[in-house]
C-alpha cells in the first residue's frame, strides 16, 4: 500500500495553526480562548451531532459534552499529530454514535427504519448561509456517485457498520464495503484536486 | 490479510463503519505498520469533509450553557498524553497526510485523546494479563487470583519513598500508592461510596501506551477499600469507572475519579 504524502485540503474557517494556538491557552483555563474555540467549532460539532442523533435536544447535549471534553483534554492535544477541527469532529462523531446506539437499545431500531438516507442539505440558499467550508464539503460530496454517497453517509451519519449498511440497503456485504471504500477514496481524490488547483 | 483487506479495513474504519471487533483488528494492523497508520490518518482527514458538510449553527443559547458548563470541570494535565493507549490511532482525528510527521522512533506515538468513555478506549489483552491483582480479604474484588498479602500492602503504604496518586472526581476518597521498592501499588480508600445497584467500580491504569484493566471492586460496607496491585510503575495514571457487574473490557462510562500525577 502506498502512503501518499500530499498536502491536504481541510475546509476551515480559520487556519488550523490559529486554532491549534488556542489549545494551549484553553489548557491553562483561558475562558476567552475557549469561547473563541466554541465560536469556530460549534457549527461543525452541532451539525455532526444533529445529523447523527437526528434530534435537536440530543444534539445540544452532545455538543455540550464535546466542548466539555475539549476543555478537559486541551492540554493533551498535540498539534503535531493532527488538527483541531478533525480532533473535534472525531470526538463529536463518536459521542453522537454512542448516543444513537444507546438510544437504539431503547427504541428497537426505530431510528434505523427512519434513517433512509437523508440527503445533505444542498439548496443554494443554505449553502450561502452556511459558509464556504460547508459549500466546499458539499461540493466534494456531490462528486461521488449516488450509491457511493448513500453508503458513505449511512455509515458516517447513520452510525452504521458496513454490515448494517448492506442490510439497510439490501445489497451484498461486499458491495457495501466497496461503495464505502471507493466513496472515501474518491473523496480523497477530489480533495487533492482542490488542493492542487 | 491481503492488501485489499487492509485497504477495506482502513477505509471502513475512517468512515466509522466497523464493528468493535473489527476495530480491534484494525488497531493491531496499525500498531504493526506505521505506513498503514499514516494512510489511516489520511483517510480520517478525508472523512472530515462529511463533518463539515453537516455543519449547522447551534441555538444561540447553547453558547452560554457550554461556557457555564466548563466552570466546574477540572482540566486534565498533559502528562496522560504520554501514556495513551496503543489504540490511540483509532481514537484520534486525522492528521495532515504526511506520515513522516510521525517520529520514526515512535511511529505510534500517542495522539490526540478522545473522551475516556469511548468504546474504542480498549485494553490489549496482553497488557491486562501482565497486571496481577492480589485479593485482600473482606473486599469484593472480582478478578485476579493470588494469595492475600497484608504484609506487602503494609510495606507499600509504609514505604517512605512511595508516591501517592490521589483520585479526584465525583467519587471521593481513593488514592493509589506506588512503591518501586516493593514493586507494587495499593488502591486504598475510606468513606468511599457504593456503586449503583448492579454495578461495580473498575480501576484502570494507563502507562507505556497501554490501557490496563486492573480490577473491579466494591468498597466494604464501611466504605473501606484496600487492594494490592502488582504493578509499581509510578508513571501510570489511574482512573475509576462504574461498570456492570463483572466489569467491562473497556470503559463504558466517563471516569468518576481520575488521578493527576503523584503528590
Coordinates of C-alpha atoms in Angstrom, one line a residue:
Chain A
X1 CA 0.0 0.0 0.0
X2 CA 1.3 3.4 -0.9
X3 CA 1.4 6.1 1.6
X4 CA 1.0 9.4 -0.2
X5 CA 2.5 12.4 1.3
X6 CA 0.3 15.0 -0.2
X7 CA -0.8 18.4 1.1
X8 CA -4.3 18.0 2.2
X9 CA -7.2 20.4 1.9
X10 CA -9.1 21.0 5.0
X11 CA -12.2 23.1 4.9
X12 CA -11.9 25.5 7.6
X13 CA -12.9 29.0 8.7
X14 CA -9.6 29.9 10.2
X15 CA -6.2 28.4 9.8
X16 CA -5.5 25.2 11.7
X17 CA -2.5 26.9 13.1
X18 CA -4.6 29.5 14.6
X19 CA -7.0 27.0 16.1
X20 CA -4.1 24.9 17.4
X21 CA -2.7 28.0 19.0
X22 CA -5.9 28.4 21.0
X23 CA -5.5 25.0 22.7
X24 CA -2.5 25.8 24.9
X25 CA -4.4 28.8 26.1
X26 CA -7.6 26.8 26.7
X27 CA -5.4 24.3 28.6
X28 CA -4.4 27.0 31.0
X29 CA -8.0 27.7 31.8
X30 CA -8.4 30.7 29.5
X31 CA -12.1 31.1 29.1
X32 CA -11.8 33.7 26.4
X33 CA -9.8 31.3 24.2
X34 CA -12.3 28.6 24.9
X35 CA -15.1 30.9 23.8
X36 CA -13.3 31.5 20.6
X37 CA -12.8 27.8 20.1
X38 CA -16.5 27.4 20.6
X39 CA -17.3 30.0 18.1
X40 CA -15.1 28.4 15.5
X41 CA -16.2 24.8 16.0
X42 CA -19.7 24.8 17.3
X43 CA -21.4 24.7 13.9
X44 CA -19.4 21.7 12.9
X45 CA -19.8 19.9 16.2
X46 CA -23.5 20.6 16.5
X47 CA -24.1 19.7 12.9
X48 CA -22.5 16.3 13.3
X49 CA -24.4 15.7 16.5
X50 CA -27.7 16.6 15.0
X51 CA -27.1 14.7 11.8
X52 CA -26.2 11.6 13.6
X53 CA -28.5 11.8 16.6
X54 CA -31.4 13.2 14.5
X55 CA -32.7 15.1 17.5
X56 CA -32.1 18.7 18.3
X57 CA -32.2 18.2 22.0
X58 CA -29.7 15.3 21.9
X59 CA -27.6 17.3 19.6
X60 CA -27.3 20.2 22.1
X61 CA -26.4 17.7 24.8
X62 CA -23.8 16.1 22.7
X63 CA -22.4 19.4 21.7
X64 CA -22.0 20.4 25.3
X65 CA -20.4 17.1 26.1
X66 CA -17.9 17.5 23.3
X67 CA -16.9 21.0 24.3
X68 CA -16.5 19.9 27.9
X69 CA -14.2 17.2 26.6
X70 CA -12.2 19.7 24.6
X71 CA -11.9 21.9 27.7
X72 CA -10.9 18.9 29.8
X73 CA -8.5 17.4 27.3
X74 CA -7.0 20.6 25.8
X75 CA -3.6 20.0 27.4
X76 CA -3.4 16.7 25.6
X77 CA -3.9 17.9 22.1
X78 CA -0.8 17.5 20.1
X79 CA -0.7 19.8 17.1
X80 CA 2.0 17.7 15.5
X81 CA -0.4 14.8 15.2
X82 CA -3.5 16.4 13.9
X83 CA -5.6 19.5 13.5
X84 CA -8.1 20.8 15.9
X85 CA -11.1 20.5 13.6
X86 CA -10.5 16.9 12.9
X87 CA -9.9 16.2 16.6
X88 CA -13.2 17.9 17.5
X89 CA -15.0 16.2 14.6
X90 CA -13.8 12.8 15.8
X91 CA -14.9 13.4 19.3
X92 CA -18.3 14.7 18.2
X93 CA -18.9 11.9 15.8
X94 CA -18.1 9.2 18.4
X95 CA -20.2 10.9 21.1
X96 CA -23.1 11.1 18.7
X97 CA -22.7 7.5 17.5
X98 CA -22.5 6.3 21.1
X99 CA -25.7 8.3 21.9
X100 CA -27.5 6.8 18.9
X101 CA -26.5 3.3 19.8
X102 CA -27.6 3.8 23.3
X103 CA -30.9 5.2 22.2
X104 CA -31.3 2.4 19.7
X105 CA -31.4 -0.1 22.5
X106 CA -34.5 1.6 23.8
X107 CA -36.1 2.3 20.5
X108 CA -35.9 -1.1 19.0
X109 CA -34.2 0.2 15.9
X110 CA -36.9 2.6 15.2
X111 CA -34.3 5.1 14.1
X112 CA -32.8 2.9 11.5
X113 CA -36.1 2.4 9.9
X114 CA -36.4 6.2 9.6
X115 CA -32.9 6.6 8.5
X116 CA -33.3 6.1 4.8
X117 CA -30.6 8.3 3.6
X118 CA -31.4 11.8 4.2
X119 CA -29.7 13.9 1.6
X120 CA -27.5 16.5 3.0
X121 CA -28.9 20.0 2.7
X122 CA -27.9 21.3 -0.7
X123 CA -30.1 24.2 -1.6
X124 CA -28.3 27.2 -2.8
X125 CA -29.8 29.4 -0.1
X126 CA -28.5 27.1 2.6
X127 CA -25.1 26.9 1.1
X128 CA -24.9 30.7 1.1
X129 CA -25.8 30.8 4.7
X130 CA -23.5 28.1 6.0
X131 CA -20.4 29.4 4.6
X132 CA -17.5 28.5 2.4
X133 CA -16.2 25.4 4.2
X134 CA -19.6 23.8 4.1
X135 CA -20.0 24.6 0.4
X136 CA -16.7 23.1 -0.4
X137 CA -17.5 20.0 1.6
X138 CA -20.9 19.7 -0.1
X139 CA -19.3 20.2 -3.5
X140 CA -16.8 17.4 -2.8
X141 CA -19.6 15.1 -1.7
X142 CA -21.5 16.0 -4.8
X143 CA -18.8 14.4 -6.9
X144 CA -19.4 11.0 -5.5
X145 CA -21.7 8.6 -7.4
X146 CA -25.1 8.4 -5.7
X147 CA -24.5 4.8 -4.5
X148 CA -21.1 5.8 -3.0
X149 CA -22.5 8.8 -1.3
X150 CA -25.5 6.9 0.0
X151 CA -23.4 4.2 1.6
X152 CA -20.8 6.6 3.0
X153 CA -23.5 8.8 4.5
X154 CA -25.3 5.8 6.0
X155 CA -22.1 4.7 7.7
X156 CA -21.0 8.1 8.9
X157 CA -24.2 9.9 9.6
X158 CA -26.2 6.8 10.5
X159 CA -23.5 5.3 12.7
X160 CA -23.9 2.0 10.9
X161 CA -21.3 -0.7 10.4
X162 CA -20.8 -1.9 6.8
X163 CA -22.8 -5.0 7.7
X164 CA -25.7 -2.8 8.8
X165 CA -25.3 -0.6 5.7
X166 CA -25.6 -3.7 3.5
X167 CA -28.6 -4.8 5.4
X168 CA -30.2 -1.4 5.3
X169 CA -29.7 -1.1 1.5
X170 CA -30.5 -4.7 0.7
X171 CA -27.2 -5.2 -1.1
X172 CA -24.4 -7.7 -0.7
X173 CA -21.8 -7.1 2.0
X174 CA -19.0 -6.8 -0.5
X175 CA -20.9 -4.3 -2.4
X176 CA -21.5 -2.2 0.7
X177 CA -17.8 -2.3 1.6
X178 CA -16.8 -1.4 -1.9
X179 CA -19.1 1.6 -2.1
X180 CA -18.0 3.0 1.3
X181 CA -14.3 2.4 0.4
X182 CA -14.5 3.8 -3.1
X183 CA -16.6 6.7 -1.9
X184 CA -14.0 7.7 0.6
X185 CA -11.1 7.2 -1.9
X186 CA -13.0 9.3 -4.4
X187 CA -13.5 12.0 -1.9
X188 CA -9.8 12.0 -1.2
X189 CA -9.0 12.4 -4.9
X190 CA -11.4 15.3 -5.1
X191 CA -9.7 17.0 -2.2
X192 CA -6.3 16.5 -3.8
X193 CA -7.6 18.1 -6.9
X194 CA -8.9 21.0 -4.8
X195 CA -5.5 21.3 -3.1
X196 CA -3.6 21.4 -6.3
X197 CA -5.8 23.8 -8.2
Chain B
X1 CA -4.6 -10.3 5.4
X2 CA -4.4 -9.2 1.8
X3 CA -3.6 -5.6 0.8
X4 CA -7.2 -5.3 -0.4
X5 CA -8.4 -6.5 3.0
X6 CA -6.2 -3.9 4.7
X7 CA -7.4 -1.2 2.3
X8 CA -11.0 -2.1 3.1
X9 CA -10.4 -2.0 6.8
X10 CA -8.7 1.4 6.7
X11 CA -11.4 3.0 4.7
X12 CA -14.3 1.4 6.6
X13 CA -12.6 2.4 9.8
X14 CA -12.2 6.0 8.8
X15 CA -15.8 6.1 7.7
X16 CA -16.9 4.8 11.1
X17 CA -18.3 1.6 9.5
X18 CA -16.6 -1.1 11.5
X19 CA -17.8 -3.2 14.4
X20 CA -15.9 -3.1 17.7
X21 CA -14.2 -6.4 16.9
X22 CA -13.1 -5.1 13.5
X23 CA -11.7 -2.0 15.1
X24 CA -9.7 -4.4 17.3
X25 CA -8.3 -5.9 14.2
X26 CA -7.6 -2.5 12.6
X27 CA -5.8 -1.4 15.8
X28 CA -3.5 -4.4 15.6
X29 CA -2.8 -3.7 11.9
X30 CA -1.9 -0.1 12.6
X31 CA 0.2 -1.0 15.5
X32 CA 2.2 -3.3 13.3
X33 CA 2.6 -1.0 10.3
X34 CA 3.3 2.7 10.6
X35 CA 2.8 3.2 6.9
X36 CA -0.8 1.9 7.2
X37 CA -1.2 4.2 10.2
X38 CA -0.2 7.1 8.0
X39 CA -2.7 6.0 5.4
X40 CA -5.4 5.8 8.0
X41 CA -4.7 9.3 9.2
X42 CA -5.1 10.5 5.6
X43 CA -8.4 8.8 5.3
X44 CA -9.6 10.2 8.6
X45 CA -8.7 13.6 7.3
X46 CA -10.8 12.9 4.2
X47 CA -13.8 11.9 6.4
X48 CA -13.6 15.4 7.9
X49 CA -15.5 16.5 4.8
X50 CA -18.5 14.6 6.0
X51 CA -18.3 16.5 9.2
X52 CA -18.0 19.9 7.5
X53 CA -20.9 19.1 5.2
X54 CA -23.2 18.6 8.1
X55 CA -22.4 22.0 9.7
X56 CA -25.3 23.7 11.2
X57 CA -25.4 26.7 13.6
X58 CA -26.5 25.6 17.1
X59 CA -29.1 27.6 19.0
X60 CA -27.6 30.8 20.3
X61 CA -28.5 29.8 23.9
X62 CA -26.2 26.8 23.8
X63 CA -23.1 29.0 23.8
X64 CA -23.9 30.3 27.3
X65 CA -24.7 26.8 28.5
X66 CA -21.4 25.4 27.3
X67 CA -19.4 28.3 28.7
X68 CA -21.2 27.8 32.0
X69 CA -20.7 24.0 31.9
X70 CA -16.9 24.2 32.0
X71 CA -16.8 26.2 35.1
X72 CA -16.8 23.2 37.4
X73 CA -14.9 20.9 35.1
X74 CA -11.3 20.1 36.1
X75 CA -8.8 20.1 33.2
X76 CA -6.6 17.1 32.8
X77 CA -2.8 17.6 32.8
X78 CA -0.9 17.0 29.7
X79 CA 1.0 14.0 31.1
X80 CA -1.5 11.4 30.2
X81 CA -0.8 12.0 26.6
X82 CA 2.5 10.2 27.1
X83 CA 0.6 7.2 28.3
X84 CA -2.0 6.9 25.6
X85 CA -3.5 3.5 24.9
X86 CA -2.0 1.7 22.0
X87 CA -5.3 2.0 20.3
X88 CA -5.0 5.7 20.0
X89 CA -4.6 5.6 16.3
X90 CA -8.2 4.8 16.2
X91 CA -9.1 7.3 18.7
X92 CA -7.8 10.4 17.1
X93 CA -8.5 12.8 14.5
X94 CA -7.0 12.7 11.2
X95 CA -3.6 14.2 10.8
X96 CA -2.2 16.0 7.9
X97 CA -1.4 13.4 5.4
X98 CA 2.2 13.3 6.0
X99 CA 3.1 10.0 7.5
X100 CA 6.7 11.3 8.0
X101 CA 5.3 13.6 10.6
X102 CA 5.3 10.7 13.0
X103 CA 8.5 10.3 14.9
X104 CA 10.4 7.4 13.4
X105 CA 11.4 6.1 16.8
X106 CA 7.9 6.0 17.9
X107 CA 5.6 5.7 14.9
X108 CA 2.6 5.2 17.1
X109 CA 3.3 8.0 19.4
X110 CA 0.2 8.9 21.4
X111 CA -2.1 11.1 19.5
X112 CA -4.8 13.4 20.5
X113 CA -7.0 11.9 23.0
X114 CA -10.7 11.3 22.9
X115 CA -13.2 11.0 25.6
X116 CA -12.3 8.3 28.1
X117 CA -15.7 6.7 27.8
X118 CA -15.4 5.9 24.1
X119 CA -15.8 2.3 23.2
X120 CA -12.5 2.3 21.4
X121 CA -10.6 3.1 24.6
X122 CA -9.6 -0.5 24.8
X123 CA -7.4 -2.8 26.7
X124 CA -4.9 -5.1 24.9
X125 CA -5.4 -8.5 26.4
X126 CA -1.7 -9.0 26.8
X127 CA -1.4 -5.9 28.9
X128 CA -4.3 -6.9 31.1
X129 CA -2.7 -10.2 31.6
X130 CA 0.5 -8.5 32.7
X131 CA -1.1 -7.0 35.7
X132 CA -1.7 -9.3 38.6
X133 CA -4.0 -8.4 41.4
X134 CA -3.9 -9.7 44.8
X135 CA -7.1 -10.1 46.7
X136 CA -7.5 -8.6 50.1
X137 CA -9.8 -10.4 52.5
X138 CA -13.0 -8.7 53.1
X139 CA -13.1 -6.8 49.8
X140 CA -15.1 -7.7 46.9
X141 CA -12.6 -7.8 44.2
X142 CA -13.9 -9.7 41.2
X143 CA -10.8 -10.6 39.3
X144 CA -7.3 -12.0 39.7
X145 CA -6.1 -14.7 41.8
X146 CA -3.2 -14.7 44.1
X147 CA -2.6 -15.0 47.8
X148 CA -3.6 -12.2 50.1
X149 CA -0.7 -10.3 51.4
X150 CA -1.3 -7.9 54.1
X151 CA 2.3 -7.6 54.9
X152 CA 3.2 -6.5 51.5
X153 CA 0.4 -4.0 51.4
X154 CA 1.7 -2.5 54.7
X155 CA 5.1 -2.4 53.2
X156 CA 3.9 -0.4 50.3
X157 CA 1.9 2.0 52.5
X158 CA 4.9 2.4 54.8
X159 CA 7.5 2.9 52.2
X160 CA 8.9 6.4 52.7
X161 CA 9.6 6.7 49.0
X162 CA 6.1 5.7 47.9
X163 CA 4.2 8.0 45.6
X164 CA 0.6 8.9 46.2
X165 CA -1.8 9.5 43.4
X166 CA -5.0 11.0 44.7
X167 CA -8.1 10.3 42.6
X168 CA -10.5 13.1 42.3
X169 CA -13.9 13.4 40.8
X170 CA -17.4 12.6 41.8
X171 CA -16.1 9.5 43.7
X172 CA -14.2 10.7 46.6
X173 CA -11.7 9.1 49.0
X174 CA -9.5 6.9 46.8
X175 CA -5.8 7.1 46.2
X176 CA -3.2 4.8 44.7
X177 CA 0.1 4.5 46.5
X178 CA 3.0 3.1 44.4
X179 CA 6.2 1.7 45.7
X180 CA 9.1 0.8 43.5
X181 CA 10.9 -0.9 46.4
X182 CA 8.0 -3.3 46.8
X183 CA 7.2 -3.5 43.1
X184 CA 3.6 -3.0 43.9
X185 CA 0.9 -0.4 44.4
X186 CA -2.1 -0.2 46.7
X187 CA -5.5 1.2 45.9
X188 CA -6.7 2.5 49.2
X189 CA -9.7 4.5 50.3
X190 CA -12.1 5.3 53.1
X191 CA -15.6 6.6 53.2
X192 CA -15.9 5.5 49.5
X193 CA -19.5 5.5 48.3
X194 CA -21.0 2.3 47.0
X195 CA -21.7 1.8 43.3
X196 CA -25.2 1.8 42.0
X197 CA -27.1 -1.5 42.3
X198 CA -25.9 -4.0 39.8
X199 CA -22.7 -2.1 39.2
X200 CA -19.1 -2.3 40.4
X201 CA -16.2 0.1 40.3
X202 CA -13.4 -0.6 37.9
X203 CA -9.9 0.6 38.2
X204 CA -7.8 1.3 35.1
X205 CA -4.1 2.1 34.7
X206 CA -2.6 3.9 31.8
X207 CA 1.0 3.7 31.1
X208 CA 3.5 2.7 28.4
X209 CA 0.9 3.4 25.8
X210 CA -1.3 0.8 27.2
X211 CA -4.6 1.0 29.0
X212 CA -4.8 -1.7 31.6
X213 CA -7.8 -3.2 33.2
X214 CA -6.6 -3.5 36.8
X215 CA -9.6 -4.7 38.8
X216 CA -13.2 -4.4 39.6
X217 CA -14.0 -3.6 43.2
X218 CA -16.8 -2.7 45.6
X219 CA -16.0 -0.9 48.8
X220 CA -16.7 -2.7 52.1
X221 CA -19.9 -1.7 53.8
X222 CA -17.8 0.7 55.9
X223 CA -16.6 2.4 52.8
X224 CA -13.1 1.0 53.1
X225 CA -11.0 -0.1 50.0
X226 CA -7.6 -1.7 50.1
X227 CA -6.3 -3.6 47.1
X228 CA -2.8 -4.7 46.4
X229 CA -1.6 -4.3 42.8
X230 CA 1.4 -6.0 41.4
X231 CA 2.3 -3.0 39.3
X232 CA 4.8 -0.5 40.6
X233 CA 5.2 1.8 37.7
X234 CA 4.7 5.2 39.2
X235 CA 4.4 6.9 35.8
X236 CA 0.9 5.3 35.5
X237 CA -2.2 7.3 35.8
X238 CA -5.3 5.9 37.3
X239 CA -9.0 6.1 36.6
X240 CA -12.1 4.6 38.0
X241 CA -15.3 4.0 36.1
X242 CA -18.6 2.4 37.1
X243 CA -19.3 -0.7 35.2
X244 CA -21.9 -3.5 35.1
X245 CA -21.2 -6.4 37.5
X246 CA -18.2 -8.4 36.3
X247 CA -16.6 -5.4 34.9
X248 CA -16.1 -4.4 31.3
X249 CA -13.4 -5.0 28.7
X250 CA -13.3 -1.3 28.1
X251 CA -14.8 1.7 29.9
X252 CA -18.4 2.3 29.3
X253 CA -18.7 5.4 31.2
X254 CA -16.9 8.6 32.0
X255 CA -14.3 8.3 34.7
X256 CA -15.8 9.1 38.1
X257 CA -12.4 9.5 39.6
X258 CA -9.0 10.1 38.0
X259 CA -5.5 10.8 39.2
X260 CA -3.5 13.8 38.1
X261 CA 0.0 12.7 38.9
X262 CA 1.8 11.9 42.1
X263 CA 1.6 14.2 45.0

